CSV table of C-alpha atoms and ligand atoms in Angstrom, one decimal:
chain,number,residue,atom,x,y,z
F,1,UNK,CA,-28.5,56.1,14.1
F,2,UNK,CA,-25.3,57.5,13.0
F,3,UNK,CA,-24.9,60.7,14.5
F,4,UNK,CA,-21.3,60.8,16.0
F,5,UNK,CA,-18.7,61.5,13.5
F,6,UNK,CA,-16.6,58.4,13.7
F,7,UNK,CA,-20.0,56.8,12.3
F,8,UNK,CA,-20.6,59.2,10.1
F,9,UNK,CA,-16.8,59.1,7.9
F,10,UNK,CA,-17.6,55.6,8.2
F,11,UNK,CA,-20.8,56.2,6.2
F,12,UNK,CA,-19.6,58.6,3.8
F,13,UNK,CA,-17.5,55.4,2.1
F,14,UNK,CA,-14.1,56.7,3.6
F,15,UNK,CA,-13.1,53.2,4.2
F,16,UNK,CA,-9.2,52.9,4.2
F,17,UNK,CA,-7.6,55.5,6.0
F,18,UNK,CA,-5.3,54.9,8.3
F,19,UNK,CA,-5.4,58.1,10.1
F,20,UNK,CA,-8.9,57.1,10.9
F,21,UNK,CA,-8.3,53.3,11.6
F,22,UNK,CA,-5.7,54.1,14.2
F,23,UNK,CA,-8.1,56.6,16.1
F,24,UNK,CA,-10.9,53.9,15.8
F,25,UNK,CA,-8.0,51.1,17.4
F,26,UNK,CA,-7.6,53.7,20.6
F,27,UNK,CA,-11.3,54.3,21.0
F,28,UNK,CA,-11.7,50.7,21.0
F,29,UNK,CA,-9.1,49.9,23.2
F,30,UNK,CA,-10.4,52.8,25.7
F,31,UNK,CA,-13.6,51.8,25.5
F,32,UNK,CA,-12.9,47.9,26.1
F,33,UNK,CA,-11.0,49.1,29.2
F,34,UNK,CA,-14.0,51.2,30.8
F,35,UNK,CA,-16.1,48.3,29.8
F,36,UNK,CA,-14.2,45.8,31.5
F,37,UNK,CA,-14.0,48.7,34.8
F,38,UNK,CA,-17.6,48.9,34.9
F,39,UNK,CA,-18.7,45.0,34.1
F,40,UNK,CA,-16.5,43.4,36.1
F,41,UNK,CA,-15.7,40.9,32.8
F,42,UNK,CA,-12.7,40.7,31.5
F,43,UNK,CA,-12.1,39.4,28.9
F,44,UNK,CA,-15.4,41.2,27.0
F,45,UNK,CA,-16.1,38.6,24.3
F,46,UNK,CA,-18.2,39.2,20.9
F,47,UNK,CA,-19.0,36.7,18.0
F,48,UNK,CA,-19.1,37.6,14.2
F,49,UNK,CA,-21.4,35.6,12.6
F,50,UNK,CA,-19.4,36.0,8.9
F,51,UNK,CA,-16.5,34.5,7.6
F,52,UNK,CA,-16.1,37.7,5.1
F,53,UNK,CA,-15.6,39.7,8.5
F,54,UNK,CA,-12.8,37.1,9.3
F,55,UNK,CA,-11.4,37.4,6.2
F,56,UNK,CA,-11.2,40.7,6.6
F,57,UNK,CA,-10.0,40.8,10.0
F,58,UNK,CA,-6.8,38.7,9.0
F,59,UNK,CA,-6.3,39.9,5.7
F,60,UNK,CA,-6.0,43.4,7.2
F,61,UNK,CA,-4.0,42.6,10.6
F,62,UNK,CA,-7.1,44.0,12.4
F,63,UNK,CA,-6.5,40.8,15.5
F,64,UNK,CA,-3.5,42.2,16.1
F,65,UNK,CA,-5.0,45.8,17.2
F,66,UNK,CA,-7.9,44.2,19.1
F,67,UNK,CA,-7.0,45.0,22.7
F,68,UNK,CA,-6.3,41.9,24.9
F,69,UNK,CA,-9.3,42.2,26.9
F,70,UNK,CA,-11.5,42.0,24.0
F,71,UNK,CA,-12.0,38.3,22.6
F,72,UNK,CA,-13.6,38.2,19.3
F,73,UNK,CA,-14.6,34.8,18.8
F,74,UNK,CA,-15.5,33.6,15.0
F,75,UNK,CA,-18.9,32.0,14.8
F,76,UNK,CA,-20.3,29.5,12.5
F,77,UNK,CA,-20.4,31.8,9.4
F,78,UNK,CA,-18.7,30.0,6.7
F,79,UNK,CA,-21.6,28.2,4.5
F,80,UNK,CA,-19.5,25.8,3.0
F,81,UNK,CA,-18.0,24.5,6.6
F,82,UNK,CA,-21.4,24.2,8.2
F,83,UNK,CA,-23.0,22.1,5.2
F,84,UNK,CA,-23.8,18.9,7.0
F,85,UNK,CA,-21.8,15.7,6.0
F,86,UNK,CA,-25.3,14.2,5.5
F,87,UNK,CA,-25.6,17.2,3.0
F,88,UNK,CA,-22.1,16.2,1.1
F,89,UNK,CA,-23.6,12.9,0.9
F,90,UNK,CA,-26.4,13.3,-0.9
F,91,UNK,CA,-24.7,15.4,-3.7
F,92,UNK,CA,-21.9,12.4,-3.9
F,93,UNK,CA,-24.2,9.3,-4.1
F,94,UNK,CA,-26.3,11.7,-7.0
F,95,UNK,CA,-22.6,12.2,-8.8
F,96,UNK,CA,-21.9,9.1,-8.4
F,97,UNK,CA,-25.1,7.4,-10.0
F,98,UNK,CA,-24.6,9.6,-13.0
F,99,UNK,CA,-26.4,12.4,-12.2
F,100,UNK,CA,-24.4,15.9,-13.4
F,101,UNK,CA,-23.7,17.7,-10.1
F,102,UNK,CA,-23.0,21.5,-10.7
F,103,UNK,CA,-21.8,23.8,-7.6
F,104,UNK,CA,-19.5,26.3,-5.9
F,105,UNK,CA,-15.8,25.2,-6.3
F,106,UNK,CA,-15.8,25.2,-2.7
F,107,UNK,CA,-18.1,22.8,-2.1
F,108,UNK,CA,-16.1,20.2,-4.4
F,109,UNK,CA,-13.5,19.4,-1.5
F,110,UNK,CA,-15.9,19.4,1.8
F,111,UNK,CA,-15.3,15.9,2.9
F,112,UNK,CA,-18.2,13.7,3.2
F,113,UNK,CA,-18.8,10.8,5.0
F,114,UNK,CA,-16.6,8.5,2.9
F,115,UNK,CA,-15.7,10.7,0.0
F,116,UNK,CA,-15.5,14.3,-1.3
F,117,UNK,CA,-16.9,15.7,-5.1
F,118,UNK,CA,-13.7,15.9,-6.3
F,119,UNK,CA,-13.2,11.7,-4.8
F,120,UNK,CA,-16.6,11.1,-6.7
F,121,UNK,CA,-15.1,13.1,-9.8
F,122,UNK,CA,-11.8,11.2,-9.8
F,123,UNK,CA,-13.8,8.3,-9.9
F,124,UNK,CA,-15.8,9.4,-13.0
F,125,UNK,CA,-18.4,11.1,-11.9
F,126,UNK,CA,-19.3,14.2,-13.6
F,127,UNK,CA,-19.0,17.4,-11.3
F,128,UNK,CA,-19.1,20.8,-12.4
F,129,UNK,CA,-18.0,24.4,-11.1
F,130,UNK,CA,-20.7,27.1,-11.7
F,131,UNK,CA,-20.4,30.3,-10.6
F,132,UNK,CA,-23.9,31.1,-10.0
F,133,UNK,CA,-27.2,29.3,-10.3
F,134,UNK,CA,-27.6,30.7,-13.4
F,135,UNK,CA,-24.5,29.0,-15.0
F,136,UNK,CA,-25.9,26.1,-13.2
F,137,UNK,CA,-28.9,26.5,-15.6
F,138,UNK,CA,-27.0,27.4,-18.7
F,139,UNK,CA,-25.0,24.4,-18.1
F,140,UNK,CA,-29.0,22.1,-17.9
F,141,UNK,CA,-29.6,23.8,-21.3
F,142,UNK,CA,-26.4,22.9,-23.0
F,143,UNK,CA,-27.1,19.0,-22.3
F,144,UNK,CA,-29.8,16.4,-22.3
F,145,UNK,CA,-28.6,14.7,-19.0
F,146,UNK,CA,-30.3,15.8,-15.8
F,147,UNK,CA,-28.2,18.5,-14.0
F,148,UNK,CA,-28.8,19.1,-10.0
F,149,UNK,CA,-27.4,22.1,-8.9
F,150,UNK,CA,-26.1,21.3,-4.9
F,151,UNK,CA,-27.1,24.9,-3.9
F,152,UNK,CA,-25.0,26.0,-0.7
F,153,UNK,CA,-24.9,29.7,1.2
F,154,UNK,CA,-27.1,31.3,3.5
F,155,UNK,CA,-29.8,33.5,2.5
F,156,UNK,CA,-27.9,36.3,0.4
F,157,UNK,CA,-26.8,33.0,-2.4
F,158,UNK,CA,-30.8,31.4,-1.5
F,159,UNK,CA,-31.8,34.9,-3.2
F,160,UNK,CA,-30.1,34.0,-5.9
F,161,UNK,CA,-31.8,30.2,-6.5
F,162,UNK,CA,-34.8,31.4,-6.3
F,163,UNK,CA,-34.6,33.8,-9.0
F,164,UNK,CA,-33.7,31.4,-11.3
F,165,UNK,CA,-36.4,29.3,-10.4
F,166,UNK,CA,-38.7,31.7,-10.5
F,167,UNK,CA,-37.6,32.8,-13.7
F,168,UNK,CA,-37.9,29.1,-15.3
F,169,UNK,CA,-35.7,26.1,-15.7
F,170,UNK,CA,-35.2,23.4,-18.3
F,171,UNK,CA,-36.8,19.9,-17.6
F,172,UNK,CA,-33.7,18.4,-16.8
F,173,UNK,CA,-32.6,20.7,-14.0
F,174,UNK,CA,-32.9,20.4,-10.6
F,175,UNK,CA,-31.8,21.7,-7.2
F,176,UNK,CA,-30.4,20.0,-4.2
F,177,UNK,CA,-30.5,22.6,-1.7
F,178,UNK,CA,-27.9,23.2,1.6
F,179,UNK,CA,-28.9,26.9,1.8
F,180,UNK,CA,-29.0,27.9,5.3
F,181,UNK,CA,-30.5,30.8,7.8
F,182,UNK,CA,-28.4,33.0,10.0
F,183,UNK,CA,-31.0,34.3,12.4
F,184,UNK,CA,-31.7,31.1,13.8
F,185,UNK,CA,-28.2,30.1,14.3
F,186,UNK,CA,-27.4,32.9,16.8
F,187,UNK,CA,-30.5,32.6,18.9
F,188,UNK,CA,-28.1,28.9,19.2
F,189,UNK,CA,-25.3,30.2,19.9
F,190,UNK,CA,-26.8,32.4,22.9
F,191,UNK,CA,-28.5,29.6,24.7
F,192,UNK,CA,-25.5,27.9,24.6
F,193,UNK,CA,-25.0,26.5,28.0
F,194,UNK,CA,-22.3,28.9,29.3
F,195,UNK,CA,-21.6,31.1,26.6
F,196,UNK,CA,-19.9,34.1,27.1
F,197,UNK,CA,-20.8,35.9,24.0
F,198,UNK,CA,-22.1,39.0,25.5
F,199,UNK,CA,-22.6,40.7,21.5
F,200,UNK,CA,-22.9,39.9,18.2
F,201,UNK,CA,-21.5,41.7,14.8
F,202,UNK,CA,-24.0,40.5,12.6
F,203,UNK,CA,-22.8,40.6,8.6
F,204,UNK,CA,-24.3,43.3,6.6
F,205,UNK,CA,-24.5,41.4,3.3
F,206,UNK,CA,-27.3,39.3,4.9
F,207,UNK,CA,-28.3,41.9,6.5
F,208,UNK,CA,-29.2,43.5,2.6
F,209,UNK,CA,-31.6,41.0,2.1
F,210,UNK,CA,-33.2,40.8,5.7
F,211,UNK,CA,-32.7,44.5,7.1
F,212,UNK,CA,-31.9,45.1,10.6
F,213,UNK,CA,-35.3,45.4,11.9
F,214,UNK,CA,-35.0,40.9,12.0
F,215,UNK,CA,-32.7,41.4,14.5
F,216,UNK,CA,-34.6,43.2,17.0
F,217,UNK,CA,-36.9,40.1,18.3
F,218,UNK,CA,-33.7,38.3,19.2
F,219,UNK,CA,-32.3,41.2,21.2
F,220,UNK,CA,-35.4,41.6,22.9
F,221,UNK,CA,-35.7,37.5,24.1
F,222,UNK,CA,-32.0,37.5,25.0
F,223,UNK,CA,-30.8,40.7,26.1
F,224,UNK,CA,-28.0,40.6,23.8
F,225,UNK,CA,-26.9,43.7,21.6
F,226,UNK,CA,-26.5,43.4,17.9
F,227,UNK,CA,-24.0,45.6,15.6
F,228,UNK,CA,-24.3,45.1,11.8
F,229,UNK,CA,-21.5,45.8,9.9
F,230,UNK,CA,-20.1,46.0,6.9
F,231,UNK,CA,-16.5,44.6,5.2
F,232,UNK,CA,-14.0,47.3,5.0
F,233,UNK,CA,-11.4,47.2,8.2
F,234,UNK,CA,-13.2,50.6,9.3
F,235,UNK,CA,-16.6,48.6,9.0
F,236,UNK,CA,-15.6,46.2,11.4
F,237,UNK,CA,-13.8,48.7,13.6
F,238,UNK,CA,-16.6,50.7,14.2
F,239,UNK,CA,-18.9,48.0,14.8
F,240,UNK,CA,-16.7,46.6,17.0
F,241,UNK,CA,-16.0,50.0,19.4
F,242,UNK,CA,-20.5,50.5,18.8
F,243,UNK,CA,-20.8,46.9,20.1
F,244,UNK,CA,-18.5,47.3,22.7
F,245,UNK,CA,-20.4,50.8,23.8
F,246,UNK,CA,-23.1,49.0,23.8
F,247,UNK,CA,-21.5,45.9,26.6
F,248,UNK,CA,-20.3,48.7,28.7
F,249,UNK,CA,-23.6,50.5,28.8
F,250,UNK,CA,-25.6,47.0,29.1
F,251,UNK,CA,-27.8,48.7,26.4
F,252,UNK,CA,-29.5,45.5,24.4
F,253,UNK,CA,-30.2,47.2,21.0
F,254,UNK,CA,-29.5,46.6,17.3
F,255,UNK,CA,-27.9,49.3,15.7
F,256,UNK,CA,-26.7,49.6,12.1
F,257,UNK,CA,-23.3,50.6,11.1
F,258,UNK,CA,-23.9,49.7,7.7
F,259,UNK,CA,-26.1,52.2,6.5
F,260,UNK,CA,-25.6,52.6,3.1
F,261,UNK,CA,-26.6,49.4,2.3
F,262,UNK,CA,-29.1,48.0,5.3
F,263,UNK,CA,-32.0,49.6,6.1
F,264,UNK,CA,-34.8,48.3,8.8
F,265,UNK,CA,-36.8,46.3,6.2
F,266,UNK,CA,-34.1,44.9,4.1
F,267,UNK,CA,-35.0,44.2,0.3
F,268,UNK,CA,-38.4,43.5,0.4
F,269,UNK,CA,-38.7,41.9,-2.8
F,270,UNK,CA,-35.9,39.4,-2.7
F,271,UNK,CA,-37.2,38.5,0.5
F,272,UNK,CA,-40.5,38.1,-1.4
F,273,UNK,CA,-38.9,35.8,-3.3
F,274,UNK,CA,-36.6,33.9,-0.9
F,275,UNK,CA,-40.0,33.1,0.9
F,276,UNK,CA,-41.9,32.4,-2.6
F,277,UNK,CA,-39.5,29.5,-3.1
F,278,UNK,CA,-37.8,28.1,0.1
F,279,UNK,CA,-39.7,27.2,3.8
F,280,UNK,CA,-37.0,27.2,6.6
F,281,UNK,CA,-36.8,23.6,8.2
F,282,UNK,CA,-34.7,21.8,11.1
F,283,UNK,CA,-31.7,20.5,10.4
F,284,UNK,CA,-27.9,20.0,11.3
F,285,UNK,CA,-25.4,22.5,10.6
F,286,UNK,CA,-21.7,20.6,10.7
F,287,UNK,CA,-20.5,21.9,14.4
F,288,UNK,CA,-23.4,23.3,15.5
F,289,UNK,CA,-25.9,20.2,15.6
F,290,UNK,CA,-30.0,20.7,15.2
F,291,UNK,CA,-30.8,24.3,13.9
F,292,UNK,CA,-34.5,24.9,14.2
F,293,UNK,CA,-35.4,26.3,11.3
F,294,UNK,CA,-31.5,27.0,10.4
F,295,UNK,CA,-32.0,25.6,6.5
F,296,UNK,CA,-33.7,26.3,3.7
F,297,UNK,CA,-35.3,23.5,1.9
F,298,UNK,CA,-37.5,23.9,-1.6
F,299,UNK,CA,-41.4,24.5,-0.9
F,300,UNK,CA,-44.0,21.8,-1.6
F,301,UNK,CA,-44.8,23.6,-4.8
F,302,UNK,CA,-41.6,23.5,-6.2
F,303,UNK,CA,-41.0,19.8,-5.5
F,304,UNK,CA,-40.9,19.2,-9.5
F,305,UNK,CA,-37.3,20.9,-9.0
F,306,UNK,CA,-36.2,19.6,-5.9
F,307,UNK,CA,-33.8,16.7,-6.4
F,308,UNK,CA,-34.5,15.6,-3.2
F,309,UNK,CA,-38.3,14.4,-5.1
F,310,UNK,CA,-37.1,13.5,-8.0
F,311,UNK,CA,-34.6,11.1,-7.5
F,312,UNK,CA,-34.0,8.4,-4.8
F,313,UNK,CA,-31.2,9.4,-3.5
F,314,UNK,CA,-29.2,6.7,-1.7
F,315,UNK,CA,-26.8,8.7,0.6
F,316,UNK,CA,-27.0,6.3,3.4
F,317,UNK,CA,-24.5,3.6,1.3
F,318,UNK,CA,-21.7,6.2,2.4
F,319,UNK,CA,-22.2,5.9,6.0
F,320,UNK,CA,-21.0,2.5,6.0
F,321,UNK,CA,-17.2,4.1,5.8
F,322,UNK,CA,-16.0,4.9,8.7
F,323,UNK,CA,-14.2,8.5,8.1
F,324,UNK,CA,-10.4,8.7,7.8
F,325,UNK,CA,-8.0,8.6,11.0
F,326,UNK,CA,-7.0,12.3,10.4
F,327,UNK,CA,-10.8,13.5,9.6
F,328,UNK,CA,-11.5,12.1,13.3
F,329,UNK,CA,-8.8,14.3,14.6
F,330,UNK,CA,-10.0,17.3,13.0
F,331,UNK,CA,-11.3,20.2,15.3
F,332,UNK,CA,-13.8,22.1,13.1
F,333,UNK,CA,-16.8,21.5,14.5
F,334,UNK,CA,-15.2,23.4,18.1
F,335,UNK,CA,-13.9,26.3,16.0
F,336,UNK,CA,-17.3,26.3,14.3
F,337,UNK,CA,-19.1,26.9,17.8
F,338,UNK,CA,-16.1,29.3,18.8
F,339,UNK,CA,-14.7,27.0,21.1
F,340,UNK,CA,-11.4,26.5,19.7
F,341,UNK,CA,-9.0,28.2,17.3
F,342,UNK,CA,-7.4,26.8,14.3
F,343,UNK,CA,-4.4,27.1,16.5
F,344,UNK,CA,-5.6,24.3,19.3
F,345,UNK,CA,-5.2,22.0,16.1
F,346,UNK,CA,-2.7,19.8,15.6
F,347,UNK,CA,-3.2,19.4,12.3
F,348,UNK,CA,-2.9,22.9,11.5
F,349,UNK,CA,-0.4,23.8,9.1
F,350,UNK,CA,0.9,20.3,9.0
F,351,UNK,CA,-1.3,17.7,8.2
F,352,UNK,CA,-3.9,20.1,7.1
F,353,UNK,CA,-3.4,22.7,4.5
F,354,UNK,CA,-5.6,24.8,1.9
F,355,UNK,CA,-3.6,22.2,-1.1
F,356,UNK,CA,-4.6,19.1,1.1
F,357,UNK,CA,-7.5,19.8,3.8
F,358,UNK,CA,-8.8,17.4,5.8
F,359,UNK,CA,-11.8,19.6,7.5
F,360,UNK,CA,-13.8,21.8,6.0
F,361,UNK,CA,-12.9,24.6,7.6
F,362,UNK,CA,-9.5,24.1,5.8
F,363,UNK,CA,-11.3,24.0,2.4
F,364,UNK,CA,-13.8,27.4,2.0
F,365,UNK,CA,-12.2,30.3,1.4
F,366,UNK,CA,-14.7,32.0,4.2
F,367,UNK,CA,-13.6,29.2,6.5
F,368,UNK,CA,-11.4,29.9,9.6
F,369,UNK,CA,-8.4,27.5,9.1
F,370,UNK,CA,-8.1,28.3,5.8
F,371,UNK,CA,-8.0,31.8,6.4
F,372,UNK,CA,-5.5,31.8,9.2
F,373,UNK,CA,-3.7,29.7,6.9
F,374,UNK,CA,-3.5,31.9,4.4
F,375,UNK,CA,-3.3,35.2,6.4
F,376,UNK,CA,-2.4,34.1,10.1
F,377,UNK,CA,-4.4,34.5,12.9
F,378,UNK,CA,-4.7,35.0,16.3
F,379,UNK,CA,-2.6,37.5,18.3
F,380,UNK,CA,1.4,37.5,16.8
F,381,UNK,CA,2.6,37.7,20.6
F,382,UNK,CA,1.3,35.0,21.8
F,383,UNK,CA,2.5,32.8,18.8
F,384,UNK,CA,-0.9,32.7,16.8
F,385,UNK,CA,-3.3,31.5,19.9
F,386,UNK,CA,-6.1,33.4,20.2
G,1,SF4,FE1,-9.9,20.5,10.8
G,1,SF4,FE2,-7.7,21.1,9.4
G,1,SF4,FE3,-8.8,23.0,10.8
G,1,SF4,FE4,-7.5,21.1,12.0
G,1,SF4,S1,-6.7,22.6,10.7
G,1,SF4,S2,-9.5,21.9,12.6
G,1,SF4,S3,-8.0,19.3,10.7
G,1,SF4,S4,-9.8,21.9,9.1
């Protein structure tokens, strides 16, 4: 699977070189041009499924090497932004009746219906930054008072609950769990009434725990080709000129540019234990609606940690607020379904900024505004639109 010599410096962990970057840009470019030749399509238009690869697009200037004719659209991949305001709720109304609420430092700003963590904290609630669901349980053991960790990530951080769990918690810990599921999310996103996705990078972190083979159902049922990739700029550029091979050649296939960590069956024993713990359910994703089985919600056996058991949880008292003028104005949930850039907002850069967000997208740092914020987006020539 990575027999032509571009893939194989990429696999030999030569990630940085220019030299190498710059011949990658021109075989992209080159090959975007004979793709858009032979399909007629113009511009050729792929989704990454990660905010890390948008990150990483931005933070190294990569948008501004893409070739016009190829449109790389940012999917819903930042956790944080697609946790439903429902979601928020919950952990705010438990905050909020005294419960300690432990999680990401991200999660503290998403907006909820009528208030965010950091609103309930300023209001005397107790919410705590951990670092990892392990802190979240040191933090259980270091009180009596009944901690719920609000767990959020897809399933590379859902790994990492169920270990804990696994491994034994104090009585007074608990877990209120917005973990989601990528694969289910794209099979979304290509059904989407006139989509014009016609490939998806797929994020090789994920991709660790699930191997590549999960993709190959999906490819099959939609004719769609799938690159994983990893995070360095030659990662992405190479994934990018495969999955734009792939376009030209309407070859639907997954292939794995991110070999020396994915392989075809993934970590079998985290996944052992991702499925030990969690069943994936329905639910919303913020921007994206009802995912079939798109989150990850705690198995009937482990309902003596799953907050959502053990406490009455009174979220709908929020919905009675009607959300803030700006929040109404706020054009996440489009740039979540890669509708929109961060750009088309108003907001952007003026009402809306990383110090004072008013969509989630403005508060994770794997989230799209922020990130443009931070790094600028889009194409420089044509003054930041994508
Ligand atoms: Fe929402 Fe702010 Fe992004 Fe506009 S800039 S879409 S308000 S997060």
């Amino acid at each position: 699977m990575t027999a032509d010599p571009i893939d194989r410096e990429v696999s030999e962990l030569k990630f940085r070189e220019p030299e190498k970057g710059r011949a990658l840009a021109d075989a992209l470019a080159r090959t975007v041009r004979r793709a858009v030749e032979k399909t007629g399509r113009s511009p050729i238009a792929v989704m990454h499924v990660c905010g890390s690869h948008e990150q990483a697009i931005a933070k190294f200037g990569l948008r501004a090497a893409f070739p016009r004719e190829l449109d790389v659209i940012m999917g819903p991949g930042c956790p944080v932004c697609v946790t439903d305001l429902p979601e928020v709720d919950e952990a705010v109304a438990l905050a909020t009746d005294g419960v300690i609420v432990a999680t990401y430092g991200d999660m503290v700003r998403v907006p909820g219906t009528a208030m965010s963590l950091a609103d309930a904290r300023s209001e005397g609630a107790r919410v705590e930054v951990v670092y990892s669901a392990s802190h979240a349980v040191e933090l259980a053991r270091s009180t009596d008072k009944q901690v719920v960790f609000f767990a959020s990530g897809f399933e590379t951080t859902a790994v990492a609950t169920a270990a804990v769990l696994l491994k034994g918690t104090p009585p007074n810990f608990s877990v209120l769990s917005a973990h989601k599921y990528i694969p289910p999310v794209m099979e979304i996103v290509a059904e989407m009434p006139g989509t014009r996705v016609e490939g998806f990078l797929a994020a090789g972190h994920a991709a660790t725990i699930t191997g590549w083979g999960i993709f190959e159902s999906f490819v099959e049922r939609h004719g769609i080709p799938v690159v994983v990739a990893g995070f360095e700029p030659l990662d992405i550029l190479a994934g990018l000129l495969k999955l734009v091979e792939l376009i030209r050649d309407s070859t639907a296939r997954v292939e794995n540019m991110y070999p020396r960590c994915v392989t075809r069956e993934g970590n079998r024993r985290a996944q052992e234990q991702l499925w030990k713990v969690f069943r994936p359910t329905g639910g919303r994703w913020r921007g994206i609606a009802h995912v079939p089985n798109g989150n990850l919600r705690l198995r009937g056996e482990w309902s003596s940690v799953d907050a959502r058991q053990r406490f009455r949880i009174d979220a709908a008292r929020m919905w009675k607020h009607s959300p803030a003028a700006l929040v109404e104005r706020c054009l996440c949930v489009d740039i979540m379904a890669g509708i929109r850039s961060p750009t088309d907002c108003a907001l952007f850069a003026r009402e809306c900024s990383p110090d004072s967000p008013v969509g989630a997208c403005m508060v994770s740092t794997e989230g799209t505004c922020r990130i443009w914020s931070q790094y600028g987006g889009g194409y420089p020539d044509l003054g930041g639109s994508r």
